GROMACS .gro file of C-alpha atoms in nm:
model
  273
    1UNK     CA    1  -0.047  -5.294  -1.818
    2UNK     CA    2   0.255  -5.161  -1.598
    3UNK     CA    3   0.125  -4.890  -1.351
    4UNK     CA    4   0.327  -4.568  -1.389
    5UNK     CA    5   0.127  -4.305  -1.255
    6UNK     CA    6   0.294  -4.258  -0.953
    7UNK     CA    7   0.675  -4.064  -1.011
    8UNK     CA    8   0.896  -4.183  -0.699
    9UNK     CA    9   1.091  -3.812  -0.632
   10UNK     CA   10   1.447  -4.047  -0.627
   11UNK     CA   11   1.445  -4.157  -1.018
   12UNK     CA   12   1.480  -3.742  -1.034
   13UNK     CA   13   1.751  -3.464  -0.999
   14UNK     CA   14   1.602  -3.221  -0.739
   15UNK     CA   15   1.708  -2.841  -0.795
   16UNK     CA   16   1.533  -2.717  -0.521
   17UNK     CA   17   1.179  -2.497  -0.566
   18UNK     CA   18   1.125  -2.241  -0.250
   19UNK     CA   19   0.769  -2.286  -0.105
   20UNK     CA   20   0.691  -2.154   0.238
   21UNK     CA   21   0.609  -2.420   0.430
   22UNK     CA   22   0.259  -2.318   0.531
   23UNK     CA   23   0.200  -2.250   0.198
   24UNK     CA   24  -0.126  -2.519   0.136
   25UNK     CA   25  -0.032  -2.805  -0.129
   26UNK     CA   26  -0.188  -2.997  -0.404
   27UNK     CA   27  -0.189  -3.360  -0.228
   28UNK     CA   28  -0.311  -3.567  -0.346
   29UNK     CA   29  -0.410  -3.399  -0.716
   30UNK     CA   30  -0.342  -3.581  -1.023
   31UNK     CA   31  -0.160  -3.329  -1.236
   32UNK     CA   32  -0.028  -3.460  -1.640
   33UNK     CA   33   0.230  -3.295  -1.724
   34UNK     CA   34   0.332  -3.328  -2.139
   35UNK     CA   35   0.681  -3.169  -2.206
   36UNK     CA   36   0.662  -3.099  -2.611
   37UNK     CA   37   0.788  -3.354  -2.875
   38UNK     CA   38   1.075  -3.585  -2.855
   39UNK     CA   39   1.256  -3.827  -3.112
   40UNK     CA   40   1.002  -3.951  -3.330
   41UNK     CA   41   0.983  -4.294  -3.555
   42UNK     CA   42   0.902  -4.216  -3.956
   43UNK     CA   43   0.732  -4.541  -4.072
   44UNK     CA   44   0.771  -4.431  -4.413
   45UNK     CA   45   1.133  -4.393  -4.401
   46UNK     CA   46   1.262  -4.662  -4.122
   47UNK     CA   47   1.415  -4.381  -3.947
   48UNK     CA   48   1.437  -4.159  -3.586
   49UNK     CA   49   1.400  -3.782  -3.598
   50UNK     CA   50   1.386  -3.477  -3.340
   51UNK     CA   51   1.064  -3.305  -3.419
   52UNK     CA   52   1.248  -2.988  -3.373
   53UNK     CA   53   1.545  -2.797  -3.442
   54UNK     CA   54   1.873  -2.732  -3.255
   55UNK     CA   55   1.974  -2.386  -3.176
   56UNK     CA   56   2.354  -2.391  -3.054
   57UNK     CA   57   2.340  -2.616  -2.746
   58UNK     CA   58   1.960  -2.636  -2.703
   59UNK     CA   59   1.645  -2.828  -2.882
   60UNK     CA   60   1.304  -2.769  -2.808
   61UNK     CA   61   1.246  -3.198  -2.749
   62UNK     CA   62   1.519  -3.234  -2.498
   63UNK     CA   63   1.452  -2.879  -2.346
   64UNK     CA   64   1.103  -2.938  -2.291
   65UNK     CA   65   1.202  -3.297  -2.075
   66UNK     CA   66   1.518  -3.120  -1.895
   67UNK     CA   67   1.304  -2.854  -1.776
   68UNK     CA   68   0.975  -3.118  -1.693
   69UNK     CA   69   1.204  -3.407  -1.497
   70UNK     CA   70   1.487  -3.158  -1.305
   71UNK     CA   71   1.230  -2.889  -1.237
   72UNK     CA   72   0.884  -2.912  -1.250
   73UNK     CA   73   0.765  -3.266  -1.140
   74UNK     CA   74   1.058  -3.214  -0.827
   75UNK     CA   75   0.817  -2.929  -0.761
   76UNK     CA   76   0.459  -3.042  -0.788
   77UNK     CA   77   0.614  -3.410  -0.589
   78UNK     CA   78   0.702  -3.184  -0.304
   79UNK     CA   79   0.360  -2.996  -0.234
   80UNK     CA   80   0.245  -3.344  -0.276
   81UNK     CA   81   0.098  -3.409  -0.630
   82UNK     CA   82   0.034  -3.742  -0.813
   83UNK     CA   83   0.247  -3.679  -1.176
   84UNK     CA   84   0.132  -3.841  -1.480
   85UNK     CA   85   0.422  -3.771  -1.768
   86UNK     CA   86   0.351  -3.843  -2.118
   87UNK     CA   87   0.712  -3.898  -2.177
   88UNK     CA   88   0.941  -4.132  -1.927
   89UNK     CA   89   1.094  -4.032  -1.663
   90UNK     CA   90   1.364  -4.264  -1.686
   91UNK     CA   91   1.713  -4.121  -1.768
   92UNK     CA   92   1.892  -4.497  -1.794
   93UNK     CA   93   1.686  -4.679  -2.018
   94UNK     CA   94   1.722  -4.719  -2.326
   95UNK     CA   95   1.389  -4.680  -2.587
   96UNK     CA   96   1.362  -4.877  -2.947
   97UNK     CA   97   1.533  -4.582  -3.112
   98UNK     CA   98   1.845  -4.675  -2.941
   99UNK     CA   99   1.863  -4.393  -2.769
  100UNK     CA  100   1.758  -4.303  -2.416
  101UNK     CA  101   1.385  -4.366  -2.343
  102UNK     CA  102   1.324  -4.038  -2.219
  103UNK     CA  103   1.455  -3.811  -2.544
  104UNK     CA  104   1.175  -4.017  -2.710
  105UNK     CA  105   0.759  -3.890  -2.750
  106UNK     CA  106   0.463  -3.993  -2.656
  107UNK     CA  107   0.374  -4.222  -2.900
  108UNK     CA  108   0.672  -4.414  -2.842
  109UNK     CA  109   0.667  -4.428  -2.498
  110UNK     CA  110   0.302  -4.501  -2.434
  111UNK     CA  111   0.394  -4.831  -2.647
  112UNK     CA  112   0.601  -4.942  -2.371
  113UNK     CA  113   0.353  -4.926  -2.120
  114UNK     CA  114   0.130  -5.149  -2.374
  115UNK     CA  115  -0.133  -4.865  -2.428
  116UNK     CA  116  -0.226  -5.012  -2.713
  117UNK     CA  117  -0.610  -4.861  -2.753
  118UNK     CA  118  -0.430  -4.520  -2.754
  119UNK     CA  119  -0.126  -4.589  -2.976
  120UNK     CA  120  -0.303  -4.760  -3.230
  121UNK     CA  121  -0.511  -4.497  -3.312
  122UNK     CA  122  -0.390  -4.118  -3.229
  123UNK     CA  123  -0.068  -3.944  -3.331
  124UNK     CA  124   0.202  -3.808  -3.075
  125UNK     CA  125   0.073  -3.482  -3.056
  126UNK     CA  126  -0.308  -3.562  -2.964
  127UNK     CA  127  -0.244  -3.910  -2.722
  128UNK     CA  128  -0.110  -3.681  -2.462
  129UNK     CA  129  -0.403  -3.518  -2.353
  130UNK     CA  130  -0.637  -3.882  -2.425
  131UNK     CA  131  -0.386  -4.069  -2.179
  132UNK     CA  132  -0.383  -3.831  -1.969
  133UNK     CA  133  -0.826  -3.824  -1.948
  134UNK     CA  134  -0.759  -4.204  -1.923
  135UNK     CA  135  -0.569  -4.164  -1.628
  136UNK     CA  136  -0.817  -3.940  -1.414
  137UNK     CA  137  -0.630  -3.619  -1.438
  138UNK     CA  138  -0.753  -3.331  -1.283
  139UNK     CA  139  -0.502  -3.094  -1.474
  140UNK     CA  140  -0.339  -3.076  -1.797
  141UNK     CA  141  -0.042  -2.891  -1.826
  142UNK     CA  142   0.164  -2.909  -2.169
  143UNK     CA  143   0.542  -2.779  -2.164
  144UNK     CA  144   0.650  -2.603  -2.483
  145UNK     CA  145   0.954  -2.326  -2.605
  146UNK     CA  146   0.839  -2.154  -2.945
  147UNK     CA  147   1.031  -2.087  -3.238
  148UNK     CA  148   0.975  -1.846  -3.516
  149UNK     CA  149   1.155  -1.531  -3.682
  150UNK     CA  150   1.455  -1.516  -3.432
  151UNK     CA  151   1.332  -1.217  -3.316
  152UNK     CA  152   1.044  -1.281  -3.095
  153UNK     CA  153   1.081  -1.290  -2.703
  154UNK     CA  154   0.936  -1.370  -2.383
  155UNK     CA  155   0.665  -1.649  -2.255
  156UNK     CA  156   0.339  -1.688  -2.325
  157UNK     CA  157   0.095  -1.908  -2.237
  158UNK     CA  158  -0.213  -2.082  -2.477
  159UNK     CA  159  -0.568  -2.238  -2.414
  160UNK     CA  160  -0.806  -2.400  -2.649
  161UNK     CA  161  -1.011  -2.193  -2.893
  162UNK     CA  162  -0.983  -2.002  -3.218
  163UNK     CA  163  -0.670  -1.786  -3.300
  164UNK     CA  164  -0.750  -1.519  -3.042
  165UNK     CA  165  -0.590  -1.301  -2.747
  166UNK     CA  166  -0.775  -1.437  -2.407
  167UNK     CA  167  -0.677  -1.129  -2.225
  168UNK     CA  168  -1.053  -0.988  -2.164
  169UNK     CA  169  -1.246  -1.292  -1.935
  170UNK     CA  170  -1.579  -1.192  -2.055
  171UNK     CA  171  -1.448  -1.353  -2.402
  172UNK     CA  172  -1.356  -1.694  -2.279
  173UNK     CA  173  -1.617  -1.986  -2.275
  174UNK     CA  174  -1.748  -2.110  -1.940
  175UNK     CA  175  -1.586  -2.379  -1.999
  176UNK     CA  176  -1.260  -2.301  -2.022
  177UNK     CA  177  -1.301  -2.027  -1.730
  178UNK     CA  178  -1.086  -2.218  -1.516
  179UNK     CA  179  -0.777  -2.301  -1.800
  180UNK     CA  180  -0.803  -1.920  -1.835
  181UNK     CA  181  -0.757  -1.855  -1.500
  182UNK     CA  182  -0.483  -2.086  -1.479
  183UNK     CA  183  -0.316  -1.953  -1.729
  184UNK     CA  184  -0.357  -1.586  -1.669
  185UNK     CA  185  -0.152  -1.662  -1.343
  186UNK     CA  186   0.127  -1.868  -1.502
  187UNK     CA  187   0.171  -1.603  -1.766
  188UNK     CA  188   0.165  -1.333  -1.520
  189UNK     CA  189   0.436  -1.519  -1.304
  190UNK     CA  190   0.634  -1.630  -1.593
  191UNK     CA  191   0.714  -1.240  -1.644
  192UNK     CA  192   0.777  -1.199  -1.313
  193UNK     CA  193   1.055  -1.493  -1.334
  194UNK     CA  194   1.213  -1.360  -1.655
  195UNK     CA  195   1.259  -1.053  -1.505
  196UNK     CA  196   1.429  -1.156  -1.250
  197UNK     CA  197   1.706  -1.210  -1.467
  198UNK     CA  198   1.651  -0.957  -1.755
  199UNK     CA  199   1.459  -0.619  -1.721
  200UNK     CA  200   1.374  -0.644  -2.083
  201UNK     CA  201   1.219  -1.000  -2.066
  202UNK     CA  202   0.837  -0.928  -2.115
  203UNK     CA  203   0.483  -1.151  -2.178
  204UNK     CA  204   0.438  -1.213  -2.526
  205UNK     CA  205   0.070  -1.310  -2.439
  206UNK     CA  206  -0.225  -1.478  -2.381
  207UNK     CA  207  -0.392  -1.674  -2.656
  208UNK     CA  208  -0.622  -1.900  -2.727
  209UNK     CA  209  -0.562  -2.168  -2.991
  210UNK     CA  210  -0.718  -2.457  -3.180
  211UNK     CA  211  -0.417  -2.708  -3.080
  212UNK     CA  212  -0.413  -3.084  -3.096
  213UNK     CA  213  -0.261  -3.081  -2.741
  214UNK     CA  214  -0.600  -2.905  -2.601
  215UNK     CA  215  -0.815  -3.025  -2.802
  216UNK     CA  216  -0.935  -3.379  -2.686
  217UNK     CA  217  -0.970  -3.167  -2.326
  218UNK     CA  218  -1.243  -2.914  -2.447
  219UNK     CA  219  -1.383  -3.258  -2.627
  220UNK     CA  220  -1.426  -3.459  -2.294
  221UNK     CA  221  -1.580  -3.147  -2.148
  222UNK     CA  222  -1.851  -3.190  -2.347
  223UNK     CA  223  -1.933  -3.545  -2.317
  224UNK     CA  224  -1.870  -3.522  -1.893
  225UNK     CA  225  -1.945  -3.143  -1.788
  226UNK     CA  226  -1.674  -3.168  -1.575
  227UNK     CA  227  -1.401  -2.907  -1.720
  228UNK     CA  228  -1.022  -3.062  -1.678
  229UNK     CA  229  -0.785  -2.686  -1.684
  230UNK     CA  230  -0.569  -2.749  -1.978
  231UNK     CA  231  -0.282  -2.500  -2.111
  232UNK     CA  232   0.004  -2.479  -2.324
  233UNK     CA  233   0.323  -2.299  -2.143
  234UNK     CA  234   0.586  -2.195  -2.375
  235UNK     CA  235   0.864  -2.056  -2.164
  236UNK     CA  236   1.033  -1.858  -2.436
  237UNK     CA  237   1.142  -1.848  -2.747
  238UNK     CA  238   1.423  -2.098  -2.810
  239UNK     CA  239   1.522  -1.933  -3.151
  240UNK     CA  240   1.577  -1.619  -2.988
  241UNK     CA  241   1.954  -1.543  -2.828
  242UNK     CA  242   1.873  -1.343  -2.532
  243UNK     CA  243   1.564  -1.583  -2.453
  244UNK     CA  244   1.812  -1.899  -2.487
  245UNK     CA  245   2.028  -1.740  -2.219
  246UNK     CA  246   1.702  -1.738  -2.013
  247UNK     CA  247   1.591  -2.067  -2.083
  248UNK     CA  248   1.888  -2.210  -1.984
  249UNK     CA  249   1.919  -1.971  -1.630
  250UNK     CA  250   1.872  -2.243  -1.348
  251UNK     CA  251   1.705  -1.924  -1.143
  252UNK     CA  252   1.445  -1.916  -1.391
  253UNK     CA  253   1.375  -2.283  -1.464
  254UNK     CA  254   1.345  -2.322  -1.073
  255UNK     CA  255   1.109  -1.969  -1.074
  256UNK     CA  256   0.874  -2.101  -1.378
  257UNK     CA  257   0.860  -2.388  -1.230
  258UNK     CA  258   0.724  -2.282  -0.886
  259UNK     CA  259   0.529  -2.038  -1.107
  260UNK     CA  260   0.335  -2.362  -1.261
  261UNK     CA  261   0.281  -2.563  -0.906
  262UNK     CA  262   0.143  -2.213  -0.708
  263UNK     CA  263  -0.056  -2.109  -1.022
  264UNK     CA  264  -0.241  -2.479  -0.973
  265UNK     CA  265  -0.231  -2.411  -0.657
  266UNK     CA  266  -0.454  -2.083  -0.641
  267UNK     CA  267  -0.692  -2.238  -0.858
  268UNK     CA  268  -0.702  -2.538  -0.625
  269UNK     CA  269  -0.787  -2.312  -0.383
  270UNK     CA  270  -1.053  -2.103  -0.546
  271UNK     CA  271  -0.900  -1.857  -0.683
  272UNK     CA  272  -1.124  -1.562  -0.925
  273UNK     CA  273  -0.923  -1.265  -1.010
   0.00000   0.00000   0.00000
């Protein structure tokens, strides 16, 4: 089986995150990082699909990649994190839809690395988070933009449970104490980058949720003790025309990024709010 784990910073496009250099890192730390969908392969029909729709110039599974290989893995590579991607990194080759490798999912691309006890059993959505348990990570971070109504705005961020806001701590599982925590402080930061560029960008919240994507991690906890933080980012709403202008903004790609890597950072380092 080909060994991908560790991303070599030159197969990316670097643009630039702003740490303080005596800012303490993350070497070392396997981090997975799962940017959202990607073309998909319908047995039943013979034929290749986006799982998502395309508003103007942007779709949620090419978004979620853009954002994952020019931003955020840059980012966590620099303070010195191991990357594991559930979707290539590779922006040459070309995967079995005919198309470039990395516009493809999961499923697909875990078939090229000959993952076979994964890809023969789970669907794209839940073989994220069980590759990236196979690979020893010690985070889980999944890379969304959310779609709806048209008129919903502004980022929010999920964990695992059941259809509730995880705003008050004293609701959220010991287990999952350190995903909330982690994703208290990307959604806080995520407001701070969208406002950088609009006053009006806001939160939408912070949930919990029964998803697929977070599942198999609040699974493993159970079987190991050991609790892997696992979240859901959704930078915006990609439906939405002011939050498209956003999501596009290279200032705020490079700020939610950083937000992501010093969020994991801080709970590297202990932090309890």
């Amino acid at each position: 089986m080909k060994n991908v784990t560790v991303i070599v910073l030159a197969l990316l496009v670097f643009n630039g995150c702003m740490f303080d250099n005596d800012e303490p890192g993350i070497n070392g730390v396997k981090i997975a990082i799962s940017p959202g969908h990607g073309l998909s392969y319908n047995e039943d029909t013979s034929e290749w699909s986006y799982q998502r729709p395309q508003y103007d110039d942007l779709r949620e599974d090419t978004y979620t990649q853009m954002f994952v290989l020019d931003y955020l893995i840059p980012c966590l590579l620099e303070k010195g994190a191991i990357v594991v991607s559930a979707r290539s990194i590779q922006k040459t080759e070309i995967g079995a839809s005919g198309d470039e490798l990395w516009k493809e999912d999961s499923l697909n691309y875990l078939k090229t690395l000959e993952e076979e006890d994964l890809t023969s059993i789970y669907s794209d959505t839940v073989i994220r988070p069980y590759y990236a348990l196979k690979q020893n990570s010690a985070y889980f971070i999944s890379i969304h933009a959310n779609s709806f109504d048209t008129l919903q705005r502004g980022s929010h961020v999920f964990i695992h449970g059941q259809n509730d806001i995880a705003e008050i701590q004293d609701s959220v599982p010991d287990d999952l104490i350190e995903s909330y925590y982690l994703a208290k402080l990307v959604n806080e930061r995520l407001e701070i980058a969208g406002k950088e560029i609009d006053d009006s960008w806001q939160s939408y919240g912070l949930f919990r949720q029964n998803f697929g994507e977070l599942r198999p991690i609040k699974e493993d906890y159970q079987d190991t003790g050991i609790e892997i933080p696992a979240i859901m980012v959704f930078l915006g709403w990609i439906d939405n025309a002011q939050d498209r202008e956003i999501l596009k903004n290279p200032t705020y790609l490079r700020n939610s990024a950083e937000a992501i890597v010093n969020s994991i950072i801080d709970i590297e380092n202990g932090y309890e709010p």
